[in-house]
Short mmCIF file of N, CA, C and O in Angstrom, two decimals:
data_model
loop_
_atom_site.label_atom_id
_atom_site.label_comp_id
_atom_site.label_asym_id
_atom_site.label_seq_id
_atom_site.Cartn_x
_atom_site.Cartn_y
_atom_site.Cartn_z
N UNK A 1 -45.51 -23.79 -89.23
CA UNK A 1 -44.83 -24.82 -89.66
C UNK A 1 -45.44 -26.05 -90.35
O UNK A 1 -46.05 -26.98 -89.78
N UNK A 2 -44.65 -26.40 -91.27
CA UNK A 2 -45.34 -27.08 -92.39
C UNK A 2 -44.66 -28.41 -91.75
O UNK A 2 -45.00 -29.52 -91.96
N UNK A 3 -43.37 -28.64 -91.08
CA UNK A 3 -42.63 -29.49 -90.47
C UNK A 3 -42.11 -30.93 -91.71
O UNK A 3 -41.63 -31.68 -91.28
N UNK A 4 -41.42 -30.19 -92.54
CA UNK A 4 -40.66 -30.45 -93.29
C UNK A 4 -39.64 -29.80 -94.48
O UNK A 4 -39.80 -28.25 -94.37
N UNK A 5 -38.18 -29.80 -94.16
CA UNK A 5 -38.16 -28.50 -95.76
C UNK A 5 -38.75 -28.99 -97.37
O UNK A 5 -39.59 -30.62 -97.75
N UNK A 6 -38.46 -27.99 -97.90
CA UNK A 6 -39.20 -28.10 -99.24
C UNK A 6 -37.77 -28.20 -99.85
O UNK A 6 -36.60 -28.20 -99.97
N UNK A 7 -38.45 -28.67 -101.10
CA UNK A 7 -36.76 -29.36 -102.30
C UNK A 7 -36.02 -28.19 -102.58
O UNK A 7 -36.89 -26.19 -102.51
N UNK A 8 -35.03 -28.28 -102.58
CA UNK A 8 -34.28 -26.58 -103.04
C UNK A 8 -34.27 -25.71 -103.78
O UNK A 8 -34.12 -25.00 -104.14
N UNK A 9 -35.49 -26.49 -105.66
CA UNK A 9 -35.08 -26.21 -106.33
C UNK A 9 -36.62 -24.94 -106.38
O UNK A 9 -35.84 -23.24 -105.93
N UNK A 10 -37.06 -24.99 -105.05
CA UNK A 10 -38.43 -24.12 -104.93
C UNK A 10 -37.95 -23.16 -103.59
O UNK A 10 -38.16 -22.21 -104.19
N UNK A 11 -37.03 -23.69 -102.57
CA UNK A 11 -36.17 -22.63 -101.85
C UNK A 11 -35.53 -21.64 -102.80
O UNK A 11 -35.77 -20.11 -102.70
N UNK A 12 -34.71 -22.33 -103.75
CA UNK A 12 -33.86 -20.87 -104.84
C UNK A 12 -34.60 -19.45 -105.70
O UNK A 12 -34.96 -19.44 -105.56
N UNK A 13 -35.66 -19.97 -105.85
CA UNK A 13 -36.66 -20.05 -106.67
C UNK A 13 -37.18 -18.89 -105.71
O UNK A 13 -37.57 -17.56 -105.91
N UNK A 14 -38.11 -19.36 -104.87
CA UNK A 14 -38.32 -18.00 -103.38
C UNK A 14 -37.91 -17.50 -103.11
O UNK A 14 -38.12 -16.03 -102.83
N UNK A 15 -36.33 -17.30 -102.63
CA UNK A 15 -35.72 -16.52 -102.66
C UNK A 15 -35.36 -15.83 -103.85
O UNK A 15 -34.49 -14.42 -103.31
N UNK A 16 -35.28 -15.57 -104.95
CA UNK A 16 -34.98 -14.62 -106.61
C UNK A 16 -36.29 -14.29 -106.11
O UNK A 16 -36.21 -13.04 -106.98
N UNK A 17 -37.52 -15.17 -105.87
CA UNK A 17 -38.91 -14.51 -106.89
C UNK A 17 -39.93 -14.49 -106.23
O UNK A 17 -40.15 -15.25 -105.12
N UNK A 18 -41.18 -13.37 -106.25
CA UNK A 18 -42.02 -13.59 -105.11
C UNK A 18 -43.42 -14.57 -106.37
O UNK A 18 -42.32 -15.01 -107.09
N UNK A 19 -44.63 -14.20 -105.75
CA UNK A 19 -45.29 -15.29 -106.52
C UNK A 19 -45.70 -15.41 -108.19
O UNK A 19 -44.75 -14.19 -108.65
N UNK A 20 -45.06 -16.64 -108.68
CA UNK A 20 -45.14 -16.50 -109.69
C UNK A 20 -46.23 -16.57 -110.32
O UNK A 20 -47.13 -17.84 -110.15
N UNK A 21 -46.87 -16.69 -111.88
CA UNK A 21 -47.91 -17.13 -112.18
C UNK A 21 -46.91 -17.54 -114.39
O UNK A 21 -46.45 -16.82 -114.59
N UNK A 22 -47.58 -18.08 -114.42
CA UNK A 22 -47.18 -18.84 -115.93
C UNK A 22 -48.42 -18.52 -116.82
O UNK A 22 -49.34 -19.65 -116.62
N UNK A 23 -48.11 -17.90 -117.34
CA UNK A 23 -49.08 -18.03 -118.73
C UNK A 23 -50.53 -17.79 -118.31
O UNK A 23 -51.75 -17.77 -118.98
N UNK A 24 -51.01 -16.91 -117.36
CA UNK A 24 -52.03 -16.25 -117.25
C UNK A 24 -52.60 -16.94 -116.58
O UNK A 24 -53.92 -16.82 -116.63
N UNK A 25 -52.04 -18.30 -116.02
CA UNK A 25 -53.16 -19.68 -116.21
C UNK A 25 -52.67 -20.59 -114.73
O UNK A 25 -52.74 -21.00 -113.66
N UNK A 26 -50.71 -20.72 -114.65
CA UNK A 26 -50.67 -21.45 -113.43
C UNK A 26 -49.94 -20.49 -112.39
O UNK A 26 -48.79 -20.04 -112.65
N UNK A 27 -50.69 -20.44 -111.21
CA UNK A 27 -49.66 -20.12 -110.11
C UNK A 27 -49.01 -20.60 -109.33
O UNK A 27 -49.49 -21.25 -108.63
N UNK A 28 -47.94 -20.17 -108.85
CA UNK A 28 -46.53 -20.74 -108.26
C UNK A 28 -46.73 -19.88 -106.92
O UNK A 28 -46.44 -19.23 -107.04
N UNK A 29 -47.25 -20.87 -106.34
CA UNK A 29 -47.31 -20.13 -104.49
C UNK A 29 -46.03 -20.05 -103.65
O UNK A 29 -45.31 -21.20 -103.67
N UNK A 30 -45.57 -18.74 -103.40
CA UNK A 30 -43.83 -18.50 -103.18
C UNK A 30 -44.38 -17.99 -102.14
O UNK A 30 -45.66 -16.69 -102.37
N UNK A 31 -43.82 -17.58 -100.67
CA UNK A 31 -44.50 -17.12 -99.35
C UNK A 31 -43.81 -15.54 -99.51
O UNK A 31 -42.34 -15.93 -99.91
N UNK A 32 -44.66 -14.49 -99.20
CA UNK A 32 -43.51 -13.63 -99.39
C UNK A 32 -43.12 -13.29 -98.38
O UNK A 32 -43.60 -13.58 -96.93
N UNK A 33 -42.07 -12.57 -98.07
CA UNK A 33 -41.24 -12.27 -97.03
C UNK A 33 -41.58 -12.19 -96.00
O UNK A 33 -42.40 -10.54 -96.52
N UNK A 34 -42.05 -11.88 -94.79
CA UNK A 34 -43.28 -11.56 -93.66
C UNK A 34 -44.53 -11.68 -93.75
O UNK A 34 -45.07 -11.75 -92.31
N UNK A 35 -44.67 -12.85 -94.32
CA UNK A 35 -46.40 -12.87 -94.90
C UNK A 35 -46.00 -14.45 -94.85
O UNK A 35 -46.96 -15.31 -95.66
N UNK A 36 -45.10 -14.82 -94.30
CA UNK A 36 -44.65 -16.73 -94.53
C UNK A 36 -46.26 -17.01 -93.56
O UNK A 36 -46.87 -18.07 -94.22
N UNK A 37 -46.78 -16.74 -92.70
CA UNK A 37 -47.99 -17.85 -92.11
C UNK A 37 -49.33 -17.69 -93.27
O UNK A 37 -50.25 -18.51 -93.09
N UNK A 38 -49.78 -16.44 -94.53
CA UNK A 38 -50.62 -16.46 -95.23
C UNK A 38 -50.62 -17.68 -95.72
O UNK A 38 -50.98 -18.62 -96.58
N UNK A 39 -48.66 -17.75 -96.59
CA UNK A 39 -48.97 -19.21 -97.42
C UNK A 39 -48.39 -20.54 -96.36
O UNK A 39 -49.76 -21.69 -97.17
N UNK A 40 -48.83 -20.65 -95.45
CA UNK A 40 -48.72 -21.83 -94.38
C UNK A 40 -50.79 -21.68 -93.81
O UNK A 40 -51.19 -23.43 -94.24
N UNK A 41 -50.91 -20.65 -94.09
CA UNK A 41 -53.04 -20.72 -93.79
C UNK A 41 -52.91 -21.34 -95.43
O UNK A 41 -54.14 -22.23 -95.40
N UNK A 42 -52.65 -20.77 -96.77
CA UNK A 42 -53.42 -21.66 -97.97
C UNK A 42 -53.22 -22.90 -97.67
O UNK A 42 -54.00 -23.59 -98.75
N UNK A 43 -51.86 -23.79 -97.79
CA UNK A 43 -50.84 -24.58 -97.83
C UNK A 43 -52.35 -25.17 -97.23
O UNK A 43 -52.80 -26.19 -96.95
N UNK A 44 -52.47 -24.72 -96.06
CA UNK A 44 -53.29 -25.89 -94.85
C UNK A 44 -54.64 -26.23 -95.41
O UNK A 44 -55.28 -27.17 -95.29
N UNK A 45 -55.39 -24.75 -95.46
CA UNK A 45 -56.70 -25.19 -96.70
C UNK A 45 -56.43 -26.21 -97.70
O UNK A 45 -57.76 -27.09 -98.37
N UNK A 46 -55.39 -26.13 -98.85
CA UNK A 46 -55.81 -26.73 -100.26
C UNK A 46 -55.19 -28.36 -99.22
O UNK A 46 -55.73 -29.01 -99.69
N UNK A 47 -55.00 -28.43 -98.21
CA UNK A 47 -54.29 -30.27 -97.38
C UNK A 47 -55.30 -30.34 -96.83
O UNK A 47 -56.12 -31.23 -96.28
N UNK A 48 -56.71 -29.65 -96.33
CA UNK A 48 -58.32 -29.81 -95.71
C UNK A 48 -58.80 -29.97 -96.94
O UNK A 48 -59.67 -31.43 -96.59
N UNK A 49 -58.81 -29.72 -97.87
CA UNK A 49 -59.33 -30.34 -99.28
C UNK A 49 -59.48 -31.30 -99.98
O UNK A 49 -60.67 -32.07 -100.27
N UNK A 50 -58.40 -31.73 -100.19
CA UNK A 50 -57.51 -33.14 -100.49
C UNK A 50 -57.91 -34.25 -99.63
O UNK A 50 -58.38 -35.57 -100.18
N UNK A 51 -57.73 -33.67 -98.65
CA UNK A 51 -58.37 -34.45 -97.30
C UNK A 51 -60.20 -35.12 -96.77
O UNK A 51 -60.25 -36.13 -97.79
N UNK A 52 -60.86 -34.05 -97.63
CA UNK A 52 -62.20 -34.08 -97.70
C UNK A 52 -61.97 -34.48 -99.03
O UNK A 52 -63.41 -35.87 -98.83
N UNK A 53 -61.78 -34.85 -100.31
CA UNK A 53 -61.99 -35.34 -101.59
C UNK A 53 -61.64 -36.82 -101.14
O UNK A 53 -62.05 -37.76 -101.59
N UNK A 54 -60.08 -37.17 -99.74
CA UNK A 54 -59.80 -38.28 -100.15
C UNK A 54 -60.75 -39.14 -99.23
O UNK A 54 -61.31 -40.23 -99.19
N UNK A 55 -61.58 -38.63 -98.27
CA UNK A 55 -62.91 -39.25 -97.35
C UNK A 55 -63.94 -39.33 -98.14
O UNK A 55 -64.59 -40.09 -97.71
N UNK A 56 -63.89 -38.52 -99.09
CA UNK A 56 -64.90 -38.92 -100.01
C UNK A 56 -64.80 -40.00 -100.78
O UNK A 56 -65.79 -40.24 -102.33
N UNK A 57 -63.57 -40.55 -101.11
CA UNK A 57 -63.33 -41.55 -102.16
C UNK A 57 -62.98 -41.14 -103.65
O UNK A 57 -63.40 -41.25 -104.73
N UNK A 58 -62.74 -39.70 -103.77
CA UNK A 58 -63.01 -38.53 -104.87
C UNK A 58 -61.06 -38.36 -105.36
O UNK A 58 -60.39 -37.69 -105.88
N UNK A 59 -59.95 -38.97 -104.32
CA UNK A 59 -58.58 -38.55 -104.33
C UNK A 59 -57.10 -39.57 -105.15
O UNK A 59 -56.64 -39.91 -105.12
N UNK A 60 -58.46 -40.88 -105.44
CA UNK A 60 -57.28 -41.68 -106.35
C UNK A 60 -56.85 -42.52 -105.77
O UNK A 60 -55.38 -42.66 -106.15
N UNK A 61 -56.63 -42.39 -104.27
CA UNK A 61 -56.30 -43.24 -102.91
C UNK A 61 -55.17 -42.09 -102.70
O UNK A 61 -53.99 -42.43 -101.87
N UNK A 62 -54.90 -41.03 -103.33
CA UNK A 62 -54.18 -40.08 -102.87
C UNK A 62 -54.26 -39.46 -101.63
O UNK A 62 -55.19 -39.12 -100.93
N UNK A 63 -53.40 -38.88 -100.46
CA UNK A 63 -53.39 -38.74 -99.24
C UNK A 63 -52.74 -37.20 -99.09
O UNK A 63 -51.84 -36.94 -99.59
N UNK A 64 -53.28 -36.07 -98.17
CA UNK A 64 -52.52 -34.99 -98.12
C UNK A 64 -51.36 -35.36 -96.93
O UNK A 64 -51.30 -36.52 -96.16
N UNK A 65 -50.72 -34.84 -97.19
CA UNK A 65 -49.19 -34.19 -96.09
C UNK A 65 -49.72 -33.85 -94.97
O UNK A 65 -50.74 -33.07 -94.82
N UNK A 66 -49.23 -34.42 -93.73
CA UNK A 66 -48.08 -35.46 -93.52
C UNK A 66 -48.23 -36.87 -93.67
O UNK A 66 -47.24 -37.40 -93.05
N UNK A 67 -49.36 -37.65 -94.30
CA UNK A 67 -49.58 -38.85 -94.30
C UNK A 67 -48.47 -39.32 -94.65
O UNK A 67 -48.11 -38.27 -96.24
N UNK A 68 -48.15 -40.73 -94.57
CA UNK A 68 -46.69 -41.01 -95.29
C UNK A 68 -47.06 -40.86 -97.37
O UNK A 68 -47.81 -41.27 -97.66
N UNK A 69 -45.99 -40.49 -97.69
CA UNK A 69 -46.67 -39.95 -99.66
C UNK A 69 -47.38 -39.72 -99.86
O UNK A 69 -48.03 -39.22 -100.39
N UNK A 70 -47.73 -38.02 -98.22
CA UNK A 70 -48.78 -37.31 -99.11
C UNK A 70 -48.67 -36.60 -100.12
O UNK A 70 -47.28 -36.57 -100.47
N UNK A 71 -49.82 -35.62 -100.18
CA UNK A 71 -49.07 -34.83 -100.81
C UNK A 71 -49.08 -33.02 -100.86
O UNK A 71 -50.60 -32.95 -99.67
N UNK A 72 -47.88 -32.58 -101.20
CA UNK A 72 -48.26 -31.10 -100.68
C UNK A 72 -48.19 -30.16 -101.75
O UNK A 72 -47.31 -30.13 -102.50
N UNK A 73 -49.24 -29.54 -101.51
CA UNK A 73 -49.40 -28.07 -102.64
C UNK A 73 -48.48 -27.52 -103.35
O UNK A 73 -48.23 -26.56 -101.94
N UNK A 74 -48.40 -26.95 -104.17
CA UNK A 74 -47.07 -25.74 -104.71
C UNK A 74 -47.53 -24.37 -105.16
O UNK A 74 -47.18 -23.96 -105.66
N UNK A 75 -49.48 -25.46 -106.00
CA UNK A 75 -49.71 -24.02 -107.20
C UNK A 75 -51.03 -24.63 -107.88
O UNK A 75 -51.30 -25.91 -107.46
N UNK A 76 -51.69 -23.69 -107.76
CA UNK A 76 -52.69 -23.90 -108.42
C UNK A 76 -52.42 -23.11 -109.80
O UNK A 76 -52.51 -22.46 -110.61
N UNK A 77 -53.89 -23.57 -110.83
CA UNK A 77 -54.87 -23.41 -111.51
C UNK A 77 -55.81 -22.26 -112.11
O UNK A 77 -56.49 -22.33 -111.15
N UNK A 78 -55.85 -21.50 -113.13
CA UNK A 78 -57.15 -20.32 -112.40
C UNK A 78 -58.36 -21.67 -113.52
O UNK A 78 -59.51 -20.35 -113.18
N UNK A 79 -58.15 -22.05 -113.50
CA UNK A 79 -59.36 -23.84 -113.57
C UNK A 79 -60.21 -24.41 -113.10
O UNK A 79 -60.48 -25.36 -112.85
N UNK A 80 -59.22 -24.03 -111.60
CA UNK A 80 -58.64 -24.98 -110.48
C UNK A 80 -58.20 -26.47 -111.02
O UNK A 80 -58.48 -27.25 -110.01
N UNK A 81 -56.97 -26.07 -111.38
CA UNK A 81 -56.03 -27.51 -111.75
C UNK A 81 -55.12 -26.78 -110.18
O UNK A 81 -54.65 -26.12 -110.40
N UNK A 82 -54.94 -28.60 -109.49
CA UNK A 82 -53.90 -28.64 -108.44
C UNK A 82 -52.81 -29.31 -108.99
O UNK A 82 -52.73 -30.21 -109.04
N UNK A 83 -51.53 -28.17 -108.18
CA UNK A 83 -50.33 -29.14 -108.46
C UNK A 83 -49.77 -29.35 -106.99
O UNK A 83 -49.66 -28.63 -106.08
N UNK A 84 -48.70 -30.01 -107.03
CA UNK A 84 -48.50 -30.74 -105.64
C UNK A 84 -47.33 -31.43 -106.04
O UNK A 84 -47.07 -31.91 -106.88
N UNK A 85 -46.52 -31.15 -104.96
CA UNK A 85 -45.00 -32.56 -104.69
C UNK A 85 -46.02 -33.67 -103.83
O UNK A 85 -46.84 -33.75 -103.36
N UNK A 86 -45.31 -35.00 -104.47
CA UNK A 86 -45.51 -36.37 -104.08
C UNK A 86 -44.27 -36.83 -103.00
O UNK A 86 -43.60 -36.87 -103.62
N UNK A 87 -44.41 -36.04 -101.72
CA UNK A 87 -43.36 -36.77 -100.54
C UNK A 87 -43.04 -38.15 -100.60
O UNK A 87 -43.46 -38.27 -99.55
N UNK A 88 -42.92 -38.79 -101.04
CA UNK A 88 -42.34 -39.87 -101.53
C UNK A 88 -40.27 -40.16 -101.89
O UNK A 88 -39.87 -39.13 -102.74
N UNK A 89 -39.71 -40.36 -101.09
CA UNK A 89 -38.86 -41.09 -101.35
C UNK A 89 -37.70 -40.94 -100.26
O UNK A 89 -37.73 -40.54 -99.29
N UNK A 90 -36.36 -40.46 -100.64
CA UNK A 90 -35.47 -40.19 -100.05
C UNK A 90 -35.15 -38.86 -99.24
O UNK A 90 -34.32 -38.26 -98.30
N UNK A 91 -36.37 -37.44 -99.81
CA UNK A 91 -36.35 -36.02 -99.49
C UNK A 91 -36.90 -35.75 -100.30
O UNK A 91 -37.26 -35.89 -101.34
N UNK A 92 -36.81 -34.17 -99.48
CA UNK A 92 -37.59 -33.82 -100.61
C UNK A 92 -37.25 -32.80 -101.93
O UNK A 92 -37.53 -33.00 -103.29
N UNK A 93 -35.83 -33.11 -102.19
CA UNK A 93 -35.74 -33.44 -103.65
C UNK A 93 -35.46 -34.59 -104.50
O UNK A 93 -35.02 -34.62 -105.56
N UNK A 94 -36.20 -35.52 -103.63
CA UNK A 94 -36.94 -36.37 -104.35
C UNK A 94 -37.99 -36.98 -105.00
O UNK A 94 -38.23 -37.51 -105.63
N UNK A 95 -38.59 -35.61 -104.64
CA UNK A 95 -40.30 -35.87 -104.50
C UNK A 95 -40.38 -35.24 -105.98
O UNK A 95 -39.73 -34.63 -106.84
N UNK A 96 -41.56 -35.67 -106.42
CA UNK A 96 -41.87 -35.66 -107.99
C UNK A 96 -43.19 -34.51 -107.94
O UNK A 96 -44.00 -34.41 -106.85
N UNK A 97 -43.95 -33.99 -108.82
CA UNK A 97 -45.27 -33.76 -109.38
C UNK A 97 -46.00 -34.32 -109.58
O UNK A 97 -45.99 -35.43 -111.23
N UNK A 98 -47.24 -33.87 -109.00
CA UNK A 98 -48.80 -34.53 -108.72
C UNK A 98 -49.80 -33.56 -109.73
O UNK A 98 -49.28 -32.71 -108.85
N UNK A 99 -50.15 -33.80 -110.75
CA UNK A 99 -51.38 -32.72 -111.31
C UNK A 99 -52.44 -32.90 -111.42
O UNK A 99 -52.86 -34.06 -111.49
N UNK A 100 -53.22 -32.72 -110.60
CA UNK A 100 -54.71 -32.89 -110.83
C UNK A 100 -55.65 -32.20 -111.34
O UNK A 100 -55.53 -31.08 -110.89
N UNK A 101 -55.61 -32.36 -112.19
CA UNK A 101 -56.32 -31.86 -113.23
C UNK A 101 -57.90 -31.42 -113.10
O UNK A 101 -58.40 -32.48 -112.30
N UNK A 102 -58.05 -30.34 -113.18
CA UNK A 102 -59.91 -29.99 -112.55
C UNK A 102 -61.44 -31.15 -113.56
O UNK A 102 -62.38 -31.45 -112.74
N UNK A 103 -60.79 -31.93 -114.58
CA UNK A 103 -61.28 -32.92 -114.55
C UNK A 103 -60.64 -34.21 -114.92
O UNK A 103 -61.29 -35.78 -114.91
N UNK A 104 -59.80 -34.44 -112.86
CA UNK A 104 -59.87 -35.37 -112.35
C UNK A 104 -59.17 -36.25 -112.59
O UNK A 104 -58.90 -37.33 -112.80
N UNK A 105 -58.03 -35.72 -113.79
CA UNK A 105 -57.21 -35.95 -114.38
C UNK A 105 -56.16 -35.92 -113.00
O UNK A 105 -55.59 -35.07 -112.80
N UNK A 106 -55.07 -37.30 -112.99
CA UNK A 106 -54.04 -37.28 -112.01
C UNK A 106 -52.81 -37.89 -113.24
O UNK A 106 -52.38 -38.69 -113.11
N UNK A 107 -51.71 -36.98 -112.85
CA UNK A 107 -50.76 -36.76 -114.15
C UNK A 107 -49.47 -36.89 -112.97
O UNK A 107 -49.20 -35.93 -112.91
N UNK A 108 -48.31 -37.67 -113.08
CA UNK A 108 -47.55 -37.44 -112.80
C UNK A 108 -45.97 -37.54 -113.20
O UNK A 108 -46.04 -37.57 -114.49
N UNK A 109 -45.50 -35.84 -113.07
CA UNK A 109 -43.71 -35.74 -113.98
C UNK A 109 -42.82 -36.34 -112.43
O UNK A 109 -42.66 -36.04 -111.65
N UNK A 110 -41.83 -36.87 -113.54
CA UNK A 110 -41.15 -37.60 -111.99
C UNK A 110 -39.50 -36.63 -112.34
O UNK A 110 -38.64 -36.71 -113.35
N UNK A 111 -39.97 -35.90 -112.00
CA UNK A 111 -39.06 -34.50 -111.83
C UNK A 111 -38.33 -33.15 -110.63
O UNK A 111 -40.19 -33.75 -110.25
N UNK A 112 -38.37 -32.87 -111.20
CA UNK A 112 -38.35 -31.29 -109.97
C UNK A 112 -38.85 -30.27 -109.67
O UNK A 112 -39.83 -30.25 -111.67
N UNK A 113 -39.33 -29.38 -109.65
CA UNK A 113 -40.43 -28.19 -109.87
C UNK A 113 -39.84 -27.34 -110.74
O UNK A 113 -40.64 -27.17 -112.06
N UNK A 114 -38.84 -26.72 -110.89
CA UNK A 114 -37.77 -25.80 -111.64
C UNK A 114 -38.05 -26.70 -112.89
O UNK A 114 -38.21 -26.30 -114.01
N UNK A 115 -37.79 -27.70 -113.01
CA UNK A 115 -37.33 -28.72 -114.21
C UNK A 115 -38.58 -28.71 -114.77
O UNK A 115 -39.06 -28.78 -116.16
N UNK A 116 -39.62 -29.02 -113.93
CA UNK A 116 -41.11 -29.32 -114.70
C UNK A 116 -42.04 -27.79 -115.34
O UNK A 116 -42.45 -27.47 -116.44
N UNK A 117 -41.95 -27.36 -114.73
CA UNK A 117 -41.49 -25.73 -115.16
C UNK A 117 -40.85 -24.75 -116.74
O UNK A 117 -41.62 -24.71 -117.39
N UNK A 118 -39.46 -25.62 -116.43
CA UNK A 118 -38.88 -25.20 -117.96
C UNK A 118 -39.29 -25.88 -119.08
O UNK A 118 -39.51 -25.40 -120.06
N UNK A 119 -40.16 -27.32 -118.59
CA UNK A 119 -40.27 -28.04 -120.13
C UNK A 119 -41.93 -27.41 -120.25
O UNK A 119 -42.10 -28.19 -121.21
N UNK A 120 -42.41 -27.27 -119.32
CA UNK A 120 -43.40 -26.36 -119.63
C UNK A 120 -43.63 -25.91 -120.75
O UNK A 120 -44.60 -25.47 -121.75
N UNK A 121 -42.65 -24.43 -120.13
CA UNK A 121 -42.83 -22.84 -120.99
C UNK A 121 -42.15 -23.02 -122.93
O UNK A 121 -42.68 -22.95 -123.39
N UNK A 122 -40.77 -24.19 -122.60
CA UNK A 122 -40.10 -24.96 -123.75
C UNK A 122 -40.72 -26.16 -124.22
O UNK A 122 -40.68 -25.96 -125.40
N UNK A 123 -42.34 -26.28 -123.85
CA UNK A 123 -42.45 -27.16 -124.47
C UNK A 123 -42.23 -28.90 -124.67
O UNK A 123 -42.47 -30.05 -125.40
N UNK A 124 -41.08 -29.04 -123.93
CA UNK A 124 -40.35 -30.63 -123.61
C UNK A 124 -41.20 -31.23 -123.00
O UNK A 124 -40.85 -32.32 -122.78
N UNK A 125 -41.93 -31.12 -121.99
CA UNK A 125 -42.90 -31.56 -120.46
C UNK A 125 -44.45 -30.76 -121.15
O UNK A 125 -44.86 -30.27 -121.20
N UNK A 126 -45.14 -32.26 -122.13
CA UNK A 126 -46.31 -32.10 -122.32
C UNK A 126 -47.29 -31.62 -120.62
O UNK A 126 -46.95 -32.12 -119.97
N UNK A 127 -48.28 -30.70 -121.34
CA UNK A 127 -49.46 -29.96 -120.47
C UNK A 127 -50.20 -31.34 -120.09
O UNK A 127 -51.55 -31.11 -119.31
N UNK A 128 -49.37 -32.81 -119.65
CA UNK A 128 -50.89 -33.37 -119.16
C UNK A 128 -51.87 -33.54 -117.87
O UNK A 128 -51.31 -32.72 -117.02
N UNK A 129 -53.21 -33.74 -117.94
CA UNK A 129 -54.01 -33.13 -117.04
C UNK A 129 -54.35 -31.95 -117.33
O UNK A 129 -55.74 -31.27 -116.44
N UNK A 130 -53.64 -30.99 -117.85
CA UNK A 130 -54.42 -29.93 -118.40
C UNK A 130 -54.78 -28.98 -119.71
O UNK A 130 -54.53 -30.29 -120.49
N UNK A 131 -55.09 -28.21 -120.07
CA UNK A 131 -55.75 -28.13 -121.29
C UNK A 131 -54.61 -27.95 -122.44
O UNK A 131 -53.70 -27.72 -121.77
N UNK A 132 -55.00 -28.76 -123.39
CA UNK A 132 -54.02 -28.91 -124.48
C UNK A 132 -53.15 -27.54 -125.38
O UNK A 132 -52.19 -27.72 -125.41
N UNK A 133 -54.17 -26.53 -124.74
CA UNK A 133 -53.44 -24.63 -124.94
C UNK A 133 -52.22 -24.71 -124.65
O UNK A 133 -52.35 -23.01 -124.63
N UNK A 134 -52.17 -25.02 -123.27
CA UNK A 134 -51.76 -24.92 -122.16
C UNK A 134 -49.75 -25.12 -122.48
O UNK A 134 -49.71 -27.01 -122.56
N UNK A 135 -48.99 -24.20 -122.32
CA UNK A 135 -49.23 -22.54 -122.51
C UNK A 135 -49.04 -22.30 -123.89
O UNK A 135 -49.07 -23.21 -124.92
N UNK A 136 -49.15 -21.52 -123.88
CA UNK A 136 -49.29 -20.74 -125.60
C UNK A 136 -48.26 -20.96 -126.15
O UNK A 136 -46.93 -21.05 -125.64
N UNK A 137 -48.27 -20.53 -127.90
CA UNK A 137 -46.96 -20.38 -128.07
C UNK A 137 -45.61 -19.26 -127.45
O UNK A 137 -44.56 -20.07 -128.22
N UNK A 138 -46.15 -18.36 -127.19
CA UNK A 138 -44.79 -17.41 -126.34
C UNK A 138 -45.68 -17.45 -124.85
O UNK A 138 -45.99 -15.94 -124.87
N UNK A 139 -45.05 -18.33 -124.29
CA UNK A 139 -45.77 -17.97 -122.99
C UNK A 139 -44.94 -17.10 -122.17
O UNK A 139 -43.94 -16.50 -122.40
N UNK A 140 -46.13 -16.68 -121.23
CA UNK A 140 -45.11 -15.37 -120.02
C UNK A 140 -45.14 -15.82 -118.77
O UNK A 140 -46.01 -16.74 -118.39
N UNK A 141 -44.43 -15.44 -118.36
CA UNK A 141 -44.19 -15.35 -116.62
C UNK A 141 -43.76 -14.15 -116.03
O UNK A 141 -42.99 -13.17 -116.49
N UNK A 142 -44.81 -13.96 -115.42
CA UNK A 142 -45.14 -12.41 -114.33
C UNK A 142 -45.18 -12.83 -113.35
O UNK A 142 -45.43 -13.96 -112.40
N UNK A 143 -44.42 -12.19 -112.52
CA UNK A 143 -44.08 -11.68 -110.75
C UNK A 143 -45.31 -10.96 -110.09
O UNK A 143 -45.43 -10.07 -110.45
N UNK A 144 -45.83 -11.32 -109.07
CA UNK A 144 -46.40 -10.41 -108.04
C UNK A 144 -45.49 -9.69 -107.35
O UNK A 144 -45.12 -9.34 -107.33
#
């Protein structure tokens, strides 16, 4: 158990789709029905890795959830970028998106997950912290 509700747009997305991949690059971690333990296990591993980065002084002050204002992972990329919710604000629907780029870029998007994903695909949101050619000119969205 995570110990928190998740943003409603993520819940709606996960009720409609299995795990998604944007342009064969960005993977959105969506629990498969009956396989939630694997989702939780993967989340815990990513939280432990963030804790290790913090302990080594390489997290730019970011902390893993459930610490106050901690980061909660929701995706990763084929290049090693990590995607988090920053758990600050009035509740899950006010959390922002934080991208930890593989080149140690930390970029925040002040909006929800589906707004961020739709903006990336449409070109309305710049791929801050990510390769400049992501997504491609005709991005694909695939489901498992």
